[in-house]
CSV table of C-alpha atoms in Angstrom, one decimal:
chain,number,residue,atom,x,y,z
X,26,UNK,CA,11.3,-16.9,-1.7
X,27,UNK,CA,11.9,-15.2,-5.0
X,28,UNK,CA,15.3,-15.2,-6.1
X,29,UNK,CA,17.0,-11.8,-5.9
X,30,UNK,CA,18.3,-10.5,-9.2
X,31,UNK,CA,21.8,-9.3,-10.0
X,32,UNK,CA,20.0,-5.9,-10.9
X,33,UNK,CA,18.7,-5.7,-7.5
X,34,UNK,CA,22.0,-6.8,-5.4
X,35,UNK,CA,24.0,-4.0,-7.6
X,36,UNK,CA,21.3,-1.4,-7.4
X,37,UNK,CA,21.0,-2.0,-3.6
X,38,UNK,CA,24.7,-0.8,-3.1
X,39,UNK,CA,23.1,2.6,-3.7
X,40,UNK,CA,21.6,2.4,-0.1
X,41,UNK,CA,25.2,2.1,1.2
X,42,UNK,CA,26.0,5.7,0.7
X,43,UNK,CA,22.6,7.9,0.4
X,44,UNK,CA,22.5,11.5,0.9
X,45,UNK,CA,22.2,12.3,4.7
X,46,UNK,CA,19.1,13.9,5.8
X,47,UNK,CA,20.1,17.6,6.4
X,48,UNK,CA,18.1,20.0,4.2
X,49,UNK,CA,14.8,19.6,6.4
X,50,UNK,CA,14.5,21.5,9.7
X,51,UNK,CA,13.5,19.3,12.5
X,52,UNK,CA,9.9,19.4,13.8
X,53,UNK,CA,9.7,21.5,17.1
X,54,UNK,CA,9.3,18.0,19.2
X,55,UNK,CA,9.9,17.4,22.7
X,56,UNK,CA,11.5,14.3,23.9
X,57,UNK,CA,8.9,11.6,24.7
X,58,UNK,CA,9.1,9.8,28.1
X,59,UNK,CA,9.2,6.7,26.9
X,60,UNK,CA,12.6,5.4,24.6
X,61,UNK,CA,11.1,4.7,21.5
X,62,UNK,CA,12.4,1.3,19.5
X,63,UNK,CA,11.1,1.4,16.0
X,64,UNK,CA,11.7,-1.8,13.9
X,65,UNK,CA,10.7,-2.1,10.4
X,66,UNK,CA,10.9,-4.7,7.6
X,67,UNK,CA,11.3,-4.1,3.9
X,68,UNK,CA,9.8,-6.5,1.5
X,69,UNK,CA,7.5,-8.8,3.8
X,70,UNK,CA,7.6,-11.5,1.3
X,71,UNK,CA,8.8,-14.8,2.7
X,72,UNK,CA,5.9,-16.5,4.4
X,73,UNK,CA,8.2,-18.2,7.0
X,74,UNK,CA,9.9,-14.7,8.2
X,75,UNK,CA,6.4,-13.5,8.2
X,76,UNK,CA,5.6,-16.4,10.8
X,77,UNK,CA,8.7,-15.7,12.7
X,78,UNK,CA,8.5,-11.9,13.1
X,79,UNK,CA,4.8,-12.3,14.1
X,80,UNK,CA,5.9,-14.6,17.0
X,81,UNK,CA,8.7,-12.6,17.8
X,82,UNK,CA,6.3,-9.4,18.1
X,83,UNK,CA,3.9,-11.7,20.2
X,84,UNK,CA,6.6,-12.9,22.5
X,85,UNK,CA,8.6,-9.6,23.1
X,86,UNK,CA,5.4,-7.3,22.9
X,87,UNK,CA,6.9,-5.4,20.1
X,88,UNK,CA,4.9,-3.8,17.1
X,89,UNK,CA,6.8,-3.7,13.8
X,90,UNK,CA,6.2,-1.9,10.7
X,91,UNK,CA,6.0,-4.2,7.3
X,92,UNK,CA,6.9,-2.1,4.2
X,93,UNK,CA,5.4,-4.3,1.6
X,94,UNK,CA,6.4,-4.4,-2.1
X,95,UNK,CA,3.2,-5.1,-4.2
X,96,UNK,CA,4.6,-7.5,-6.9
X,97,UNK,CA,4.8,-9.8,-3.9
X,98,UNK,CA,0.8,-10.2,-4.3
X,99,UNK,CA,1.0,-10.9,-8.0
X,100,UNK,CA,2.3,-14.1,-9.9
X,101,UNK,CA,4.2,-13.1,-13.4
X,102,UNK,CA,1.3,-15.1,-15.2
X,103,UNK,CA,-1.3,-13.3,-13.2
X,104,UNK,CA,-0.7,-9.5,-12.9
X,105,UNK,CA,3.1,-9.6,-13.3
X,106,UNK,CA,3.3,-9.2,-17.0
X,107,UNK,CA,0.8,-6.1,-17.1
X,108,UNK,CA,3.0,-4.4,-14.3
X,109,UNK,CA,4.8,-1.5,-15.4
X,110,UNK,CA,7.1,0.7,-13.0
X,111,UNK,CA,8.0,4.1,-14.7
X,112,UNK,CA,10.9,3.8,-17.1
X,113,UNK,CA,10.9,0.0,-17.2
X,114,UNK,CA,9.3,-2.5,-19.6
X,115,UNK,CA,6.3,-4.3,-18.4
X,116,UNK,CA,6.7,-7.4,-16.4
X,117,UNK,CA,10.1,-6.1,-14.8
X,118,UNK,CA,10.6,-6.6,-10.9
X,119,UNK,CA,13.9,-6.3,-9.5
X,120,UNK,CA,12.7,-8.4,-6.7
X,121,UNK,CA,10.4,-10.9,-8.7
X,122,UNK,CA,6.7,-12.0,-8.1
X,123,UNK,CA,5.1,-14.6,-6.4
X,124,UNK,CA,5.4,-17.9,-7.2
X,125,UNK,CA,1.9,-19.1,-7.0
X,126,UNK,CA,-1.5,-18.4,-5.7
X,127,UNK,CA,-1.2,-20.3,-2.6
X,128,UNK,CA,2.1,-18.2,-1.5
X,129,UNK,CA,-0.1,-15.3,-2.1
X,130,UNK,CA,-3.2,-16.5,-0.1
X,131,UNK,CA,-0.8,-17.4,2.7
X,132,UNK,CA,0.8,-13.9,2.8
X,133,UNK,CA,-2.7,-12.1,2.8
X,134,UNK,CA,-3.5,-13.8,5.8
X,135,UNK,CA,-0.4,-13.0,7.3
X,136,UNK,CA,-0.6,-9.3,6.5
X,137,UNK,CA,-4.2,-9.4,7.9
X,138,UNK,CA,-3.1,-10.8,11.0
X,139,UNK,CA,-0.2,-8.6,11.5
X,140,UNK,CA,-2.7,-5.6,11.2
X,141,UNK,CA,-5.1,-6.9,13.6
X,142,UNK,CA,-2.2,-7.8,16.1
X,143,UNK,CA,-1.6,-4.1,16.0
X,144,UNK,CA,1.3,-4.0,13.8
X,145,UNK,CA,1.5,-1.5,10.6
X,146,UNK,CA,1.6,-2.3,6.9
X,147,UNK,CA,3.5,0.4,4.9
X,148,UNK,CA,4.1,1.0,1.2
X,149,UNK,CA,7.6,-0.1,-0.4
X,150,UNK,CA,6.2,0.3,-3.8
X,151,UNK,CA,5.8,-2.4,-5.9
X,152,UNK,CA,9.0,-3.5,-8.1
X,153,UNK,CA,12.0,-2.6,-6.3
X,154,UNK,CA,13.2,0.0,-8.5
X,155,UNK,CA,15.3,3.1,-8.0
X,156,UNK,CA,13.1,6.4,-8.2
X,157,UNK,CA,15.9,8.9,-7.9
X,158,UNK,CA,14.6,10.1,-11.5
X,159,UNK,CA,11.2,9.5,-10.9
X,160,UNK,CA,8.5,12.6,-11.5
X,161,UNK,CA,5.3,13.2,-9.3
X,162,UNK,CA,3.6,11.7,-11.8
X,163,UNK,CA,5.8,8.4,-11.6
X,164,UNK,CA,5.5,8.1,-8.1
X,165,UNK,CA,1.7,8.7,-8.1
X,166,UNK,CA,1.3,5.8,-10.8
X,167,UNK,CA,3.5,3.6,-8.7
X,168,UNK,CA,1.3,4.4,-5.4
X,169,UNK,CA,-1.9,3.5,-7.4
X,170,UNK,CA,-0.5,0.1,-8.4
X,171,UNK,CA,0.3,-0.5,-5.1
X,172,UNK,CA,-2.9,0.5,-3.8
X,173,UNK,CA,-5.0,-1.3,-6.6
X,174,UNK,CA,-2.9,-4.3,-5.9
X,175,UNK,CA,-3.7,-4.4,-2.2
X,176,UNK,CA,-7.2,-4.0,-2.6
X,177,UNK,CA,-7.9,-6.7,-5.0
X,178,UNK,CA,-5.6,-9.0,-3.7
X,179,UNK,CA,-7.8,-11.7,-2.1
X,180,UNK,CA,-9.9,-11.8,-5.3
X,181,UNK,CA,-6.8,-11.9,-7.5
X,182,UNK,CA,-5.5,-15.0,-5.2
X,183,UNK,CA,-8.4,-16.9,-6.0
X,184,UNK,CA,-10.2,-16.7,-2.2
X,185,UNK,CA,-12.2,-13.4,-2.7
X,186,UNK,CA,-14.6,-15.4,-0.2
X,187,UNK,CA,-12.3,-15.2,2.7
X,188,UNK,CA,-11.9,-11.6,2.3
X,189,UNK,CA,-12.0,-10.0,5.5
X,190,UNK,CA,-15.1,-7.7,6.2
X,191,UNK,CA,-12.4,-4.6,6.9
X,192,UNK,CA,-9.8,-5.1,4.1
X,193,UNK,CA,-11.1,-2.7,1.6
X,194,UNK,CA,-11.1,0.4,4.2
X,195,UNK,CA,-7.7,-1.0,5.3
X,196,UNK,CA,-6.6,-1.0,1.9
X,197,UNK,CA,-7.8,2.3,1.0
X,198,UNK,CA,-6.8,4.3,4.3
X,199,UNK,CA,-4.4,2.6,6.4
X,200,UNK,CA,-1.2,2.4,4.4
X,201,UNK,CA,0.3,5.7,5.9
X,202,UNK,CA,3.7,5.0,5.7
X,203,UNK,CA,6.4,4.7,2.8
X,204,UNK,CA,10.3,4.1,2.4
X,205,UNK,CA,11.7,3.6,-0.9
X,206,UNK,CA,13.7,1.3,-2.5
X,207,UNK,CA,17.2,1.5,-1.9
X,208,UNK,CA,16.5,4.5,0.5
X,209,UNK,CA,16.6,6.5,-2.9
X,210,UNK,CA,14.1,9.3,-4.0
X,211,UNK,CA,13.5,12.4,-5.7
X,212,UNK,CA,12.5,15.9,-5.1
X,213,UNK,CA,9.1,14.7,-6.4
X,214,UNK,CA,8.6,12.3,-3.5
X,215,UNK,CA,7.2,14.0,-0.9
X,216,UNK,CA,4.5,15.9,-3.0
X,217,UNK,CA,3.3,12.8,-4.3
X,218,UNK,CA,3.4,11.1,-1.2
X,219,UNK,CA,1.1,14.0,0.2
X,220,UNK,CA,-1.1,13.8,-2.8
X,221,UNK,CA,-1.4,10.2,-2.2
X,222,UNK,CA,-2.5,10.5,1.4
X,223,UNK,CA,0.6,9.3,3.2
X,224,UNK,CA,1.4,10.4,6.8
X,225,UNK,CA,5.3,10.0,6.8
X,226,UNK,CA,8.2,9.0,4.7
X,227,UNK,CA,10.9,6.5,6.0
X,228,UNK,CA,13.3,6.9,3.2
X,229,UNK,CA,16.1,9.0,5.0
X,230,UNK,CA,19.4,8.4,6.5
X,231,UNK,CA,20.8,10.5,9.4
X,232,UNK,CA,24.2,11.0,10.9
X,233,UNK,CA,22.6,9.3,14.4
X,234,UNK,CA,19.4,8.7,15.9
X,235,UNK,CA,17.2,11.6,15.4
X,236,UNK,CA,13.3,12.8,15.5
X,237,UNK,CA,11.3,13.1,12.2
X,238,UNK,CA,12.2,16.1,10.0
X,239,UNK,CA,10.2,18.0,7.5
X,240,UNK,CA,8.2,21.1,7.0
X,241,UNK,CA,4.6,19.6,6.2
X,242,UNK,CA,5.4,15.8,6.0
X,243,UNK,CA,7.2,13.8,8.8
X,244,UNK,CA,10.2,12.2,7.4
X,245,UNK,CA,12.1,9.6,9.6
X,246,UNK,CA,15.8,8.5,8.8
X,247,UNK,CA,17.8,5.2,9.8
X,248,UNK,CA,20.7,6.2,12.1
X,249,UNK,CA,24.2,5.8,11.5
X,250,UNK,CA,25.6,4.0,14.2
X,251,UNK,CA,29.2,2.9,15.6
X,252,UNK,CA,29.7,-0.9,14.9
X,253,UNK,CA,32.8,-3.4,15.1
X,254,UNK,CA,36.1,-3.1,16.7
X,255,UNK,CA,36.9,0.3,15.2
X,256,UNK,CA,33.7,1.7,16.2
X,257,UNK,CA,33.0,2.6,12.2
X,258,UNK,CA,29.5,4.2,11.7
X,259,UNK,CA,27.1,2.1,9.3
X,260,UNK,CA,23.3,2.4,8.4
X,261,UNK,CA,21.4,0.5,11.1
X,262,UNK,CA,20.0,-1.7,8.5
X,263,UNK,CA,20.9,-5.4,8.2
X,264,UNK,CA,21.8,-5.4,4.5
X,265,UNK,CA,24.3,-2.6,5.5
X,266,UNK,CA,25.8,-5.0,8.4
X,267,UNK,CA,26.1,-7.8,5.8
X,268,UNK,CA,27.7,-5.7,3.4
X,269,UNK,CA,30.2,-4.6,6.5
X,270,UNK,CA,31.0,-7.9,7.7
X,271,UNK,CA,31.2,-10.0,4.4
X,272,UNK,CA,31.3,-7.9,1.5
X,273,UNK,CA,27.8,-8.9,0.7
X,274,UNK,CA,28.6,-12.8,0.1
X,275,UNK,CA,26.8,-15.2,2.2
X,276,UNK,CA,29.2,-16.4,5.1
X,277,UNK,CA,27.5,-18.9,7.5
X,278,UNK,CA,30.9,-19.8,9.2
X,279,UNK,CA,31.3,-16.7,11.2
X,280,UNK,CA,27.6,-16.2,11.6
X,281,UNK,CA,27.6,-16.2,15.4
X,282,UNK,CA,30.3,-13.6,15.3
X,283,UNK,CA,28.7,-11.3,13.0
X,284,UNK,CA,25.6,-12.2,15.4
X,285,UNK,CA,27.3,-10.6,18.6
X,286,UNK,CA,28.8,-7.7,16.6
X,287,UNK,CA,25.3,-6.8,15.5
X,288,UNK,CA,23.9,-7.3,18.8
X,289,UNK,CA,26.8,-5.1,20.7
X,290,UNK,CA,26.0,-2.5,17.9
X,291,UNK,CA,21.9,-2.4,18.7
X,292,UNK,CA,22.8,-2.5,22.6
X,293,UNK,CA,25.3,0.5,22.3
X,294,UNK,CA,22.9,2.6,20.3
X,295,UNK,CA,19.8,1.8,22.7
X,296,UNK,CA,22.1,2.4,25.6
X,297,UNK,CA,23.1,6.1,24.4
X,298,UNK,CA,19.6,7.2,24.0
X,299,UNK,CA,17.9,5.3,27.1
X,300,UNK,CA,20.4,7.0,29.2
X,301,UNK,CA,20.6,10.3,27.2
X,302,UNK,CA,17.8,12.3,25.3
X,303,UNK,CA,15.9,9.6,24.5
X,304,UNK,CA,15.5,10.1,20.8
X,305,UNK,CA,13.7,7.5,18.8
X,306,UNK,CA,16.1,4.7,17.7
X,307,UNK,CA,15.1,2.9,14.3
X,308,UNK,CA,16.7,-0.3,12.8
X,309,UNK,CA,15.7,-1.8,9.6
X,310,UNK,CA,15.7,-5.2,8.3
X,311,UNK,CA,14.6,-7.3,5.6
X,312,UNK,CA,12.9,-10.7,4.6
X,313,UNK,CA,15.8,-12.5,4.1
X,314,UNK,CA,18.1,-14.1,6.6
X,315,UNK,CA,21.7,-12.9,5.7
X,316,UNK,CA,24.8,-14.6,7.2
X,317,UNK,CA,23.2,-17.7,8.6
X,318,UNK,CA,20.1,-15.3,10.2
X,319,UNK,CA,22.8,-13.5,12.0
X,320,UNK,CA,21.0,-10.0,12.2
X,321,UNK,CA,17.4,-11.7,12.6
X,322,UNK,CA,19.2,-13.5,15.9
X,323,UNK,CA,20.8,-10.6,17.2
X,324,UNK,CA,17.3,-8.3,16.4
X,325,UNK,CA,15.4,-11.1,18.5
X,326,UNK,CA,17.8,-11.0,21.4
X,327,UNK,CA,18.1,-7.1,21.4
X,328,UNK,CA,13.9,-6.9,21.7
X,329,UNK,CA,13.6,-9.8,24.1
X,330,UNK,CA,15.9,-7.8,26.5
X,331,UNK,CA,15.1,-4.4,25.7
X,332,UNK,CA,11.3,-4.2,25.1
X,333,UNK,CA,10.3,-4.7,28.9
X,334,UNK,CA,12.5,-2.2,30.1
X,335,UNK,CA,11.1,0.4,32.4
X,336,UNK,CA,10.0,3.4,30.1
X,337,UNK,CA,10.5,1.7,26.6
X,338,UNK,CA,8.1,1.2,23.8
X,339,UNK,CA,9.0,-0.9,20.7
X,340,UNK,CA,6.5,0.4,18.4
X,341,UNK,CA,5.8,0.9,14.8
X,342,UNK,CA,6.1,3.9,12.8
X,343,UNK,CA,2.5,5.0,12.8
X,344,UNK,CA,2.5,4.3,16.8
X,345,UNK,CA,5.9,6.6,17.1
X,346,UNK,CA,4.5,9.3,15.1
X,347,UNK,CA,1.4,9.1,17.5
X,348,UNK,CA,3.4,9.4,20.7
X,349,UNK,CA,5.7,12.2,19.6
X,350,UNK,CA,2.9,14.1,18.2
X,351,UNK,CA,1.0,13.4,21.7
X,352,UNK,CA,4.1,14.9,24.0
X,353,UNK,CA,4.2,17.7,21.3
X,354,UNK,CA,1.0,18.9,22.1
X,355,UNK,CA,1.3,18.3,25.6
X,356,UNK,CA,4.4,20.4,25.7
X,357,UNK,CA,2.7,23.4,24.1
X,358,UNK,CA,-0.3,23.1,26.5
X,359,UNK,CA,1.9,23.9,29.5
X,360,UNK,CA,2.3,27.4,28.4
């Protein structure tokens, strides 16, 4: 797994206090009959965690969204030196690059396995840079790099003969969701997403669980949820819990305690919606097991006890958007 740089750690702190989504009006939607639980993973790099998450999904019946960073489909020597994010020097990436062709080969097989199993692959851009000052042209360039990298990945990794028959259309048309690195974006992001053919954005933060907002492009937001003895709200994401629990310093000694606190927060947020308005509930994770894996273990336990409940669907963002749209259409047809 690539080592997270100091720049990555420092910049990621921007995700602690992003601007809450409130400018765009909510879409006119009805509550789905089912309680939707949406789990996503940012980065999607560590092959061991690909295997772990795919097994978790199969066992619990959950479908996930994997927001892939495209620098994990190139090595520094082969492709990485020519990648240039807007406003940065060539060969830079805040999350590093793949360490070998063999690592990329395994990752590609996992991506295709996930796609075939009904999970969703989304875009997390490429080098995990803060795009708060990016123009529409900047975003468009980064999206184009992502698509080109994904399209050519099997050939670049030296296993072009293994490329699945459906890979080219998948790379060209099936990447419909986006989450901005650091949950940070600019006013030009939505126009660029629409121009690139994306169906939704998942880069916002909301005061609590909410439906997607937006006049034209649906925008999802990770919710602030109560957590801990004082029930202070925190973004429903493992990294933010990591900062809350140990100030971002790895603490394996208290891993079990952090796991229980996280599970309690997941459960409370779920129960409030399941026995309430049934607004979709979103949690975000990374392909890094922080504090000794506390947050992944809590997630596993939460999905194991939740996804099989009556009227619950643990779905990807793409599936959730379709289900919400179906409910909206059915609601309108009743008039």
